[in-house]
Short mmCIF file of C-alpha atoms in Angstrom, two decimals:
data_model
loop_
_atom_site.label_atom_id
_atom_site.label_comp_id
_atom_site.label_asym_id
_atom_site.label_seq_id
_atom_site.Cartn_x
_atom_site.Cartn_y
_atom_site.Cartn_z
CA MET O 92 12.65 57.88 -55.68
CA LYS O 93 13.82 59.04 -52.26
CA HIS O 94 11.36 58.32 -49.47
CA ILE O 95 12.40 59.54 -46.04
CA VAL O 96 10.82 60.41 -42.69
CA LEU O 97 12.86 62.35 -40.14
CA ALA O 98 10.91 62.65 -36.89
CA SER O 99 11.65 64.83 -33.88
CA THR O 100 10.96 62.07 -31.38
CA SER O 101 10.12 58.36 -31.27
CA THR O 102 7.61 58.75 -28.47
CA LEU O 103 4.98 61.31 -27.56
CA TYR O 104 4.21 62.03 -23.92
CA GLY O 105 2.02 59.28 -22.47
CA GLU O 106 2.17 57.13 -25.62
CA GLY O 107 3.97 53.94 -26.62
CA TYR O 108 7.21 53.73 -28.61
CA LEU O 109 6.58 54.83 -32.23
CA ALA O 110 2.79 54.76 -31.61
CA TYR O 111 2.01 58.11 -33.29
CA LEU O 112 4.19 57.17 -36.28
CA GLN O 113 2.44 53.87 -37.11
CA PRO O 114 0.38 55.32 -40.02
CA VAL O 115 3.49 57.03 -41.39
CA MET O 116 5.53 53.83 -41.14
CA LYS O 117 2.78 51.89 -42.92
CA THR O 118 3.02 54.17 -45.95
CA LEU O 119 6.80 54.64 -45.87
CA PHE O 120 7.52 50.91 -45.65
CA ALA O 121 4.67 49.69 -47.90
CA GLY O 122 5.73 46.45 -49.60
CA VAL O 123 8.74 46.00 -47.33
CA SER O 124 9.04 42.74 -45.40
CA GLU O 125 12.30 43.39 -43.51
CA ILE O 126 14.33 46.43 -42.50
CA ILE O 127 17.70 47.13 -40.90
CA PHE O 128 17.64 48.91 -37.55
CA VAL O 129 20.61 51.10 -36.63
CA PRO O 130 20.89 50.78 -32.82
CA PHE O 131 24.17 52.64 -32.28
CA ALA O 132 22.75 55.72 -30.49
CA ARG O 133 21.88 53.51 -27.46
CA PRO O 134 19.57 55.81 -25.43
CA GLY O 135 20.32 55.50 -21.73
CA GLY O 136 23.06 52.97 -22.60
CA ILE O 137 20.61 50.23 -23.70
CA SER O 138 22.38 47.33 -25.48
CA HIS O 139 22.25 46.95 -29.26
CA ASP O 140 20.23 43.74 -28.85
CA GLU O 141 17.71 45.21 -26.42
CA TYR O 142 17.25 48.30 -28.54
CA THR O 143 16.71 46.20 -31.67
CA ALA O 144 14.09 44.12 -29.82
CA LYS O 145 12.28 47.34 -28.86
CA ALA O 146 12.25 48.51 -32.49
CA ALA O 147 11.16 45.06 -33.69
CA ALA O 148 8.13 45.12 -31.36
CA ALA O 149 7.03 48.45 -32.85
CA PHE O 150 7.29 47.08 -36.43
CA GLU O 151 5.48 43.82 -35.63
CA PRO O 152 1.96 45.26 -36.23
CA LEU O 153 3.14 46.10 -39.77
CA GLN O 154 4.43 42.54 -40.26
CA ILE O 155 7.90 43.89 -40.93
CA LYS O 156 10.91 42.00 -39.58
CA VAL O 157 13.72 44.06 -38.01
CA LYS O 158 17.40 43.09 -37.97
CA GLY O 159 20.02 45.04 -36.02
CA LEU O 160 22.88 46.45 -38.14
CA HIS O 161 25.28 45.24 -35.42
CA THR O 162 24.38 41.58 -36.14
CA PHE O 163 25.78 41.45 -39.67
CA ALA O 164 29.28 40.14 -40.36
CA ASP O 165 29.41 42.47 -43.38
CA PRO O 166 27.26 45.49 -42.47
CA ALA O 167 28.16 47.39 -45.67
CA ALA O 168 26.84 44.51 -47.79
CA ALA O 169 23.77 44.28 -45.56
CA ILE O 170 23.04 47.97 -46.16
CA ARG O 171 23.48 47.53 -49.92
CA GLU O 172 20.93 44.70 -49.93
CA ALA O 173 18.43 46.05 -47.37
CA GLN O 174 14.82 46.92 -48.24
CA GLY O 175 14.70 49.84 -45.81
CA PHE O 176 16.16 51.42 -42.67
CA PHE O 177 15.19 52.78 -39.29
CA THR O 178 17.68 54.62 -37.06
CA GLY O 179 16.60 55.10 -33.46
CA GLY O 180 17.35 58.01 -31.14
CA GLY O 181 19.82 58.25 -28.30
CA ASN O 182 23.25 59.87 -28.28
CA THR O 183 24.17 61.40 -31.65
CA PHE O 184 27.93 61.37 -30.90
CA LEU O 185 27.84 57.60 -30.31
CA LEU O 186 25.78 57.05 -33.45
CA VAL O 187 27.99 59.18 -35.70
CA LYS O 188 31.21 57.70 -34.28
CA GLU O 189 30.06 54.14 -35.01
CA LEU O 190 28.80 54.95 -38.50
CA LEU O 191 31.89 56.94 -39.50
CA GLU O 192 34.45 54.58 -37.95
CA ARG O 193 32.84 51.57 -39.61
CA GLY O 194 32.61 53.45 -42.93
CA LEU O 195 28.83 53.01 -42.97
CA MET O 196 27.57 56.62 -43.12
CA ASP O 197 28.25 56.89 -46.88
CA LYS O 198 26.84 53.42 -47.54
CA LEU O 199 23.60 54.30 -45.76
CA LYS O 200 23.38 57.63 -47.59
CA ALA O 201 23.86 55.91 -50.97
CA ALA O 202 21.18 53.30 -50.26
CA VAL O 203 18.67 55.95 -49.14
CA GLU O 204 19.40 58.21 -52.10
CA GLU O 205 18.81 55.21 -54.38
CA GLY O 206 15.28 55.03 -53.01
CA ARG O 207 15.28 52.60 -50.10
CA PRO O 208 12.89 54.03 -47.42
CA TYR O 209 14.55 55.55 -44.35
CA MET O 210 13.03 56.60 -41.05
CA GLY O 211 14.95 58.37 -38.31
CA CYS O 212 13.91 59.57 -34.87
CA SER O 213 15.82 62.18 -32.88
CA ALA O 214 19.53 61.22 -33.28
CA GLY O 215 18.48 59.11 -36.28
CA SER O 216 16.99 62.28 -37.78
CA ASN O 217 20.00 64.41 -36.91
CA ILE O 218 22.13 62.26 -39.23
CA GLY O 219 19.73 63.09 -42.07
CA GLY O 220 20.90 66.71 -41.86
CA VAL O 221 24.10 68.24 -43.26
CA SER O 222 25.96 67.84 -39.97
CA MET O 223 25.26 66.73 -36.40
CA GLN O 224 26.30 70.15 -35.15
CA THR O 225 22.85 71.13 -33.89
CA THR O 226 22.31 68.06 -31.73
CA ASN O 227 21.28 68.50 -28.08
CA ASP O 228 23.40 65.56 -26.94
CA MET O 229 26.49 65.44 -24.76
CA PRO O 230 29.82 64.68 -26.45
CA ILE O 231 30.29 61.41 -24.55
CA VAL O 232 32.57 60.01 -27.27
CA TYR O 233 34.82 61.70 -29.85
CA PRO O 234 33.68 60.94 -33.39
CA PRO O 235 36.11 61.26 -36.32
CA GLY O 236 33.99 64.12 -37.69
CA PHE O 237 30.61 65.82 -37.45
CA GLN O 238 29.46 65.40 -41.07
CA THR O 239 26.30 63.38 -41.58
CA MET O 240 24.27 62.14 -44.56
CA GLY O 241 22.81 65.41 -45.82
CA LEU O 242 19.60 63.75 -47.01
CA VAL O 243 18.09 67.23 -46.66
CA PRO O 244 20.08 70.42 -47.37
CA PHE O 245 19.74 71.82 -43.83
CA ASN O 246 20.36 70.83 -40.22
CA LEU O 247 17.82 69.60 -37.71
CA ASN O 248 17.35 70.35 -34.06
CA PRO O 249 15.09 67.52 -32.83
CA HIS O 250 13.07 67.88 -29.61
CA TYR O 251 13.07 71.62 -30.30
CA LEU O 252 12.04 73.39 -27.11
CA ASP O 253 10.74 76.94 -26.79
CA PRO O 254 12.10 79.03 -23.92
CA ILE O 255 10.16 78.13 -20.75
CA PRO O 256 8.53 81.32 -19.39
CA ASP O 257 9.53 82.47 -15.91
CA LEU O 258 12.29 79.87 -15.54
CA PRO O 259 15.00 81.66 -13.54
CA HIS O 260 17.66 79.48 -15.20
CA MET O 261 20.52 81.25 -16.94
CA GLY O 262 21.71 78.37 -19.13
CA GLU O 263 21.44 79.14 -22.84
CA THR O 264 18.07 78.57 -24.50
CA ARG O 265 17.86 76.36 -27.56
CA GLU O 266 17.46 79.47 -29.69
CA THR O 267 20.65 80.98 -28.28
CA ARG O 268 22.56 77.77 -28.97
CA ILE O 269 21.37 77.70 -32.58
CA ARG O 270 22.32 81.37 -32.94
CA GLU O 271 25.82 80.42 -31.76
CA PHE O 272 25.90 77.71 -34.48
CA HIS O 273 25.17 80.47 -36.99
CA THR O 274 28.22 82.45 -35.90
CA GLN O 275 30.20 79.58 -37.48
CA HIS O 276 28.00 78.24 -40.29
CA THR O 277 25.33 79.37 -42.78
CA THR O 278 23.48 76.02 -42.95
CA PRO O 279 19.79 76.65 -42.09
CA VAL O 280 18.45 74.86 -39.01
CA LEU O 281 14.97 73.44 -38.59
CA GLY O 282 13.83 73.39 -34.96
CA LEU O 283 11.57 70.33 -35.07
CA ARG O 284 9.11 70.18 -32.16
CA GLU O 285 7.97 66.84 -30.78
CA GLY O 286 5.10 65.53 -32.88
CA GLY O 287 6.52 66.93 -36.11
CA TRP O 288 8.47 65.22 -38.87
CA ILE O 289 10.05 65.97 -42.21
CA HIS O 290 8.77 63.98 -45.16
CA VAL O 291 10.91 63.62 -48.27
CA LYS O 292 9.40 62.06 -51.39
CA GLY O 293 11.50 62.40 -54.49
CA GLU O 294 12.47 66.05 -54.57
CA ALA O 295 9.58 67.28 -52.39
CA ILE O 296 10.40 68.08 -48.76
CA THR O 297 7.46 68.90 -46.48
CA LEU O 298 6.81 69.45 -42.80
CA GLU O 299 4.25 66.99 -41.41
CA GLY O 300 2.59 66.39 -38.05
CA LYS O 301 0.46 68.54 -35.80
CA VAL O 302 2.94 71.19 -34.69
CA SER O 303 4.67 74.09 -36.38
CA ALA O 304 8.47 74.13 -36.70
CA ARG O 305 10.83 77.03 -36.08
CA ILE O 306 13.30 77.96 -38.77
CA PHE O 307 16.65 79.58 -38.13
CA GLU O 308 18.56 81.07 -41.02
CA ALA O 309 21.86 82.86 -40.53
CA GLY O 310 21.32 86.60 -40.20
CA LYS O 311 17.50 86.38 -40.17
CA THR O 312 14.90 86.54 -37.41
CA PRO O 313 13.66 83.00 -36.67
CA TYR O 314 10.18 82.23 -37.96
CA GLU O 315 7.52 79.53 -37.89
CA VAL O 316 6.36 77.16 -40.63
CA GLU O 317 3.08 75.30 -40.39
CA PRO O 318 2.52 71.56 -40.97
CA GLY O 319 1.92 70.81 -44.64
CA SER O 320 4.38 73.50 -45.74
CA SER O 321 6.99 72.79 -48.36
CA LEU O 322 10.56 73.05 -47.06
CA ASN O 323 12.14 73.01 -50.50
CA PHE O 324 13.16 76.65 -50.18
CA LEU O 325 15.36 75.83 -47.17
CA ARG O 326 18.94 75.43 -48.28
CA GLN O 327 22.29 77.07 -47.82
CA SER O 328 22.36 80.29 -49.80
CA MET Q 19 49.50 76.79 -3.80
CA LYS Q 20 46.63 76.20 -6.24
CA HIS Q 21 43.79 78.68 -5.91
CA ILE Q 22 40.85 78.10 -8.22
CA VAL Q 23 37.16 78.97 -8.47
CA LEU Q 24 34.97 77.08 -10.93
CA ALA Q 25 31.47 78.60 -10.97
CA SER Q 26 28.33 77.20 -12.56
CA THR Q 27 27.29 80.52 -14.05
CA SER Q 28 28.58 84.07 -14.43
CA THR Q 29 25.21 85.64 -13.76
CA LEU Q 30 22.32 84.92 -11.42
CA TYR Q 31 18.76 85.61 -12.52
CA GLY Q 32 18.02 89.33 -12.24
CA GLU Q 33 21.61 90.27 -11.30
CA GLY Q 34 24.54 91.87 -13.10
CA TYR Q 35 27.45 90.05 -14.71
CA LEU Q 36 29.65 88.44 -12.01
CA ALA Q 37 27.75 90.39 -9.30
CA TYR Q 38 27.31 87.45 -6.88
CA LEU Q 39 30.96 86.45 -7.33
CA GLN Q 40 32.49 89.83 -6.37
CA PRO Q 41 33.42 88.75 -2.78
CA VAL Q 42 34.92 85.52 -4.12
CA MET Q 43 36.93 87.38 -6.77
CA LYS Q 44 38.22 89.80 -4.14
CA THR Q 45 39.73 86.94 -2.13
CA LEU Q 46 40.85 84.85 -5.10
CA PHE Q 47 42.63 87.74 -6.81
CA ALA Q 48 43.94 89.48 -3.66
CA GLY Q 49 47.19 91.29 -4.48
CA VAL Q 50 46.67 90.90 -8.23
CA SER Q 51 46.72 94.06 -10.37
CA GLU Q 52 46.10 92.52 -13.82
CA ILE Q 53 44.67 89.28 -15.18
CA ILE Q 54 44.31 87.61 -18.53
CA PHE Q 55 40.78 87.01 -19.76
CA VAL Q 56 40.14 84.04 -22.06
CA PRO Q 57 37.31 85.20 -24.36
CA PHE Q 58 37.25 82.27 -26.79
CA ALA Q 59 33.86 80.79 -25.75
CA ARG Q 60 32.09 83.86 -27.22
CA PRO Q 61 28.55 83.53 -25.80
CA GLY Q 62 25.98 84.42 -28.43
CA GLY Q 63 28.84 85.08 -30.86
CA ILE Q 64 30.07 88.24 -29.05
CA SER Q 65 33.49 89.41 -30.34
CA HIS Q 66 36.68 88.78 -28.36
CA ASP Q 67 37.06 92.54 -27.79
CA GLU Q 68 33.48 93.10 -26.64
CA TYR Q 69 33.61 90.10 -24.33
CA THR Q 70 36.89 91.30 -22.82
CA ALA Q 71 35.37 94.74 -22.23
CA LYS Q 72 32.46 93.11 -20.40
CA ALA Q 73 34.84 91.16 -18.15
CA ALA Q 74 36.98 94.26 -17.57
CA ALA Q 75 33.95 96.20 -16.34
CA ALA Q 76 33.23 93.48 -13.77
CA PHE Q 77 36.83 93.56 -12.48
CA GLU Q 78 36.99 97.36 -12.30
CA PRO Q 79 35.52 97.59 -8.76
CA LEU Q 80 38.45 95.39 -7.63
CA GLN Q 81 40.92 97.69 -9.38
CA ILE Q 82 42.15 94.79 -11.47
CA LYS Q 83 43.04 95.37 -15.13
CA VAL Q 84 41.88 92.80 -17.66
CA LYS Q 85 43.67 91.93 -20.92
CA GLY Q 86 42.19 89.61 -23.53
CA LEU Q 87 44.33 86.56 -24.36
CA HIS Q 88 43.57 87.21 -28.04
CA THR Q 89 45.48 90.52 -27.94
CA PHE Q 90 48.93 89.05 -27.26
CA ALA Q 91 51.36 88.39 -30.08
CA ASP Q 92 52.79 85.53 -27.99
CA PRO Q 93 49.90 84.20 -25.90
CA ALA Q 94 51.95 81.32 -24.44
CA ALA Q 95 54.48 83.80 -23.03
CA ALA Q 96 51.64 86.00 -21.77
CA ILE Q 97 50.16 83.03 -19.87
CA ARG Q 98 53.58 82.20 -18.38
CA GLU Q 99 53.91 85.76 -17.08
CA ALA Q 100 50.30 86.44 -16.02
CA GLN Q 101 49.27 87.12 -12.44
CA GLY Q 102 45.92 85.34 -12.81
CA PHE Q 103 43.21 84.19 -15.20
CA PHE Q 104 39.50 84.36 -15.84
CA THR Q 105 37.80 82.27 -18.51
CA GLY Q 106 34.26 83.32 -19.39
CA GLY Q 107 31.34 81.12 -20.43
CA GLY Q 108 29.86 80.55 -23.85
CA ASN Q 109 30.37 77.64 -26.20
CA THR Q 110 32.74 75.01 -24.78
CA PHE Q 111 33.55 73.53 -28.21
CA LEU Q 112 34.75 76.93 -29.45
CA LEU Q 113 36.79 77.49 -26.28
CA VAL Q 114 38.46 74.06 -26.34
CA LYS Q 115 39.17 74.25 -30.09
CA GLU Q 116 40.96 77.58 -29.73
CA LEU Q 117 42.94 76.54 -26.66
CA LEU Q 118 44.01 73.17 -28.11
CA GLU Q 119 44.78 74.41 -31.62
CA ARG Q 120 46.90 77.26 -30.25
CA GLY Q 121 48.64 74.87 -27.83
CA LEU Q 122 47.46 76.97 -24.87
CA MET Q 123 45.46 74.44 -22.80
CA ASP Q 124 48.63 72.89 -21.32
CA LYS Q 125 50.22 76.30 -20.76
CA LEU Q 126 47.17 77.51 -18.84
CA LYS Q 127 47.05 74.30 -16.80
CA ALA Q 128 50.74 74.63 -15.88
CA ALA Q 129 50.37 78.26 -14.78
CA VAL Q 130 47.32 77.45 -12.63
CA GLU Q 131 48.96 74.42 -11.07
CA GLU Q 132 51.94 76.61 -10.20
CA GLY Q 133 49.60 78.75 -8.11
CA ARG Q 134 48.36 81.59 -10.30
CA PRO Q 135 44.66 82.18 -9.38
CA TYR Q 136 42.09 80.97 -11.89
CA MET Q 137 38.38 81.64 -12.14
CA GLY Q 138 36.07 79.99 -14.64
CA CYS Q 139 32.37 80.38 -15.27
CA SER Q 140 30.28 77.85 -17.16
CA ALA Q 141 32.41 76.84 -20.21
CA GLY Q 142 35.40 78.31 -18.35
CA SER Q 143 34.63 75.88 -15.51
CA ASN Q 144 34.08 72.95 -17.83
CA ILE Q 145 37.72 73.17 -18.93
CA GLY Q 146 38.76 72.81 -15.27
CA GLY Q 147 37.38 69.25 -15.35
CA VAL Q 148 39.00 66.13 -16.79
CA SER Q 149 37.21 66.50 -20.13
CA MET Q 150 34.58 68.72 -21.73
CA GLN Q 151 32.39 65.68 -22.32
CA THR Q 152 29.63 66.75 -19.92
CA THR Q 153 29.09 70.18 -21.44
CA ASN Q 154 25.56 71.26 -22.40
CA ASP Q 155 26.75 73.10 -25.49
CA MET Q 156 26.21 72.39 -29.15
CA PRO Q 157 29.15 71.05 -31.18
CA ILE Q 158 29.27 74.12 -33.43
CA VAL Q 159 32.97 73.55 -34.23
CA TYR Q 160 35.12 70.39 -34.24
CA PRO Q 161 37.91 70.60 -31.67
CA PRO Q 162 41.03 68.42 -32.03
CA GLY Q 163 40.05 66.60 -28.83
CA PHE Q 164 37.83 66.77 -25.75
CA GLN Q 165 40.52 66.67 -23.04
CA THR Q 166 40.67 69.70 -20.77
CA MET Q 167 42.89 70.87 -17.88
CA GLY Q 168 41.88 68.41 -15.17
CA LEU Q 169 42.40 70.99 -12.39
CA VAL Q 170 39.97 68.82 -10.43
CA PRO Q 171 39.84 65.00 -10.82
CA PHE Q 172 36.23 64.92 -12.00
CA ASN Q 173 33.98 66.44 -14.67
CA LEU Q 174 31.55 69.31 -14.25
CA ASN Q 175 28.08 69.88 -15.59
CA PRO Q 176 27.53 73.64 -15.16
CA HIS Q 177 24.01 75.10 -15.13
CA TYR Q 178 22.87 71.75 -13.74
CA LEU Q 179 19.11 71.56 -14.11
CA ASP Q 180 16.74 69.23 -12.29
CA PRO Q 181 13.99 67.61 -14.32
CA ILE Q 182 11.11 70.09 -14.66
CA PRO Q 183 7.94 68.49 -13.20
CA ASP Q 184 4.98 67.99 -15.54
CA LEU Q 185 6.88 69.04 -18.64
CA PRO Q 186 5.45 66.83 -21.41
CA HIS Q 187 8.78 67.02 -23.26
CA MET Q 188 10.44 63.73 -24.20
CA GLY Q 189 13.97 65.05 -24.80
CA GLU Q 190 16.54 63.54 -22.42
CA THR Q 191 16.87 65.12 -18.96
CA ARG Q 192 20.28 66.29 -17.80
CA GLU Q 193 20.44 63.25 -15.51
CA THR Q 194 19.79 60.88 -18.43
CA ARG Q 195 22.53 62.56 -20.46
CA ILE Q 196 25.03 62.19 -17.64
CA ARG Q 197 24.02 58.54 -17.22
CA GLU Q 198 24.80 58.08 -20.93
CA PHE Q 199 28.25 59.61 -20.30
CA HIS Q 200 28.77 56.93 -17.65
CA THR Q 201 28.11 54.16 -20.16
CA GLN Q 202 31.44 55.26 -21.70
CA HIS Q 203 33.51 56.66 -18.81
CA THR Q 204 34.01 56.24 -15.06
CA THR Q 205 34.97 59.88 -14.37
CA PRO Q 206 32.62 61.26 -11.67
CA VAL Q 207 30.44 64.22 -12.67
CA LEU Q 208 29.45 67.14 -10.46
CA GLY Q 209 26.11 68.65 -11.45
CA LEU Q 210 26.75 72.26 -10.38
CA ARG Q 211 23.56 74.28 -9.97
CA GLU Q 212 23.52 78.01 -10.67
CA GLY Q 213 24.75 79.86 -7.59
CA GLY Q 214 27.27 77.16 -6.68
CA TRP Q 215 31.00 76.99 -7.27
CA ILE Q 216 33.96 74.74 -6.60
CA HIS Q 217 36.77 76.21 -4.55
CA VAL Q 218 40.25 74.71 -4.75
CA LYS Q 219 42.91 75.88 -2.32
CA GLY Q 220 46.05 73.80 -2.31
CA GLU Q 221 44.82 70.24 -2.08
CA ALA Q 222 41.43 71.11 -0.55
CA ILE Q 223 38.42 71.02 -2.88
CA THR Q 224 35.11 72.28 -1.48
CA LEU Q 225 31.63 73.09 -2.74
CA GLU Q 226 30.68 76.72 -2.05
CA GLY Q 227 27.64 78.89 -2.64
CA LYS Q 228 24.04 78.64 -1.50
CA VAL Q 229 22.86 75.57 -3.37
CA SER Q 230 23.53 71.86 -3.12
CA ALA Q 231 25.19 70.00 -6.01
CA ARG Q 232 24.25 66.62 -7.46
CA ILE Q 233 26.93 63.99 -7.80
CA PHE Q 234 26.92 61.28 -10.42
CA GLU Q 235 29.29 58.37 -10.05
CA ALA Q 236 29.31 55.46 -12.50
CA GLY Q 237 27.13 52.61 -11.23
CA LYS Q 238 25.77 54.54 -8.22
CA THR Q 239 22.52 56.33 -7.51
CA PRO Q 240 23.07 60.12 -7.85
CA TYR Q 241 23.16 61.99 -4.56
CA GLU Q 242 23.34 65.53 -3.18
CA VAL Q 243 26.20 67.34 -1.45
CA GLU Q 244 25.65 70.48 0.59
CA PRO Q 245 27.61 73.75 0.34
CA GLY Q 246 30.68 73.67 2.56
CA SER Q 247 31.27 69.96 1.86
CA SER Q 248 34.70 68.69 0.94
CA LEU Q 249 34.85 67.20 -2.56
CA ASN Q 250 38.24 65.59 -2.05
CA PHE Q 251 36.68 62.11 -2.07
CA LEU Q 252 35.46 62.62 -5.64
CA ARG Q 253 37.89 61.02 -8.07
CA GLN Q 254 38.00 58.23 -10.58
CA SER Q 255 38.15 54.90 -8.72
#
């Protein structure tokens, strides 16, 4: 049975890395003694080793060992044999380029669809959507494509940000950017505010956390969904 | 002699479209009776025709006619014969995809380097840099590459935005995103605040407008440059 958590952010303001997600991780990774960490998004350019050490520290209270995907001689085999996965945030273009070029996106998708638990934060959640085309990140590298795992039948916009009132800045708001996406695609987009996450268990998809999410469907006025709501209705029509 | 204006934004808060740029346009397009408008960035999904009409209205006070590049049966020939160019803002991925797929990026570059005046705003300024890889836009389409015209030997980040104090949002700041770009590239990046523009005349590149710009060079602490400063020092080392 699929068991997936796609979180908007790894870290809430003023808190430690993955602190607010500890109870969620405990349930998601129950019975798991070791997971693979996907470090490729490299936030701020952190090295794969440093990033893996950071993730490992956050899994230590759960007595779960963390190995970086970059350390395996045969990463495809490692994915096939892994007990579970965590993909950290950072730059989505970097992450998708590495996974696609190494042929690992499909392997990861297959393992997660088979039932191995998966947690993503930010960029690691973006790749759970249909495509990475609603990322906020800069295109610092050119990936061979924008398709991602499609673990849920919609796209995510992590770190969703409401327009800031009275800001005399004329750059596009997040809502405008997502509306531009919908001039090209009909895939629904979930604007996932910090503190919220998507929970997938078997066929049930729900919004969890303490904050509402904003839903954008092509040709419709955006609207809010409250935590605890089912998201099973949200799919390309 | 090259004559180019690359502006951060088309519109200042509370003003009309291209209002603050009217004096600049008057000088840049002196003696020009007709220009080609490149409408491909389609802000908010506006149609090519509507967007061209909007640009035409802003050039009317200068008695300059505006024709949309999309209206020509042979756009490459139209570019070769044009008196000048204006590329509007919107989504940089859309703009670059159209220009590269139609083989027009190189044609436009050649015409501008020959001395035909060029103005860009936002996405239209991004394509004046070495690559579009420091755009703020969402990757709503997949262009065949990220290389742009390189009219200046650095990259631009239009609508540059300083970190907003006390915002409890954990999404990356613009500065963090540009630092991530510099983990992959050594091209300098000019963070161009709204109200600022780059002026190129012959070999002289200067910062104009009323606001300072923030410069990011790989491996250096970012720093400010004031309006009126030469930018000729800014190139890949």
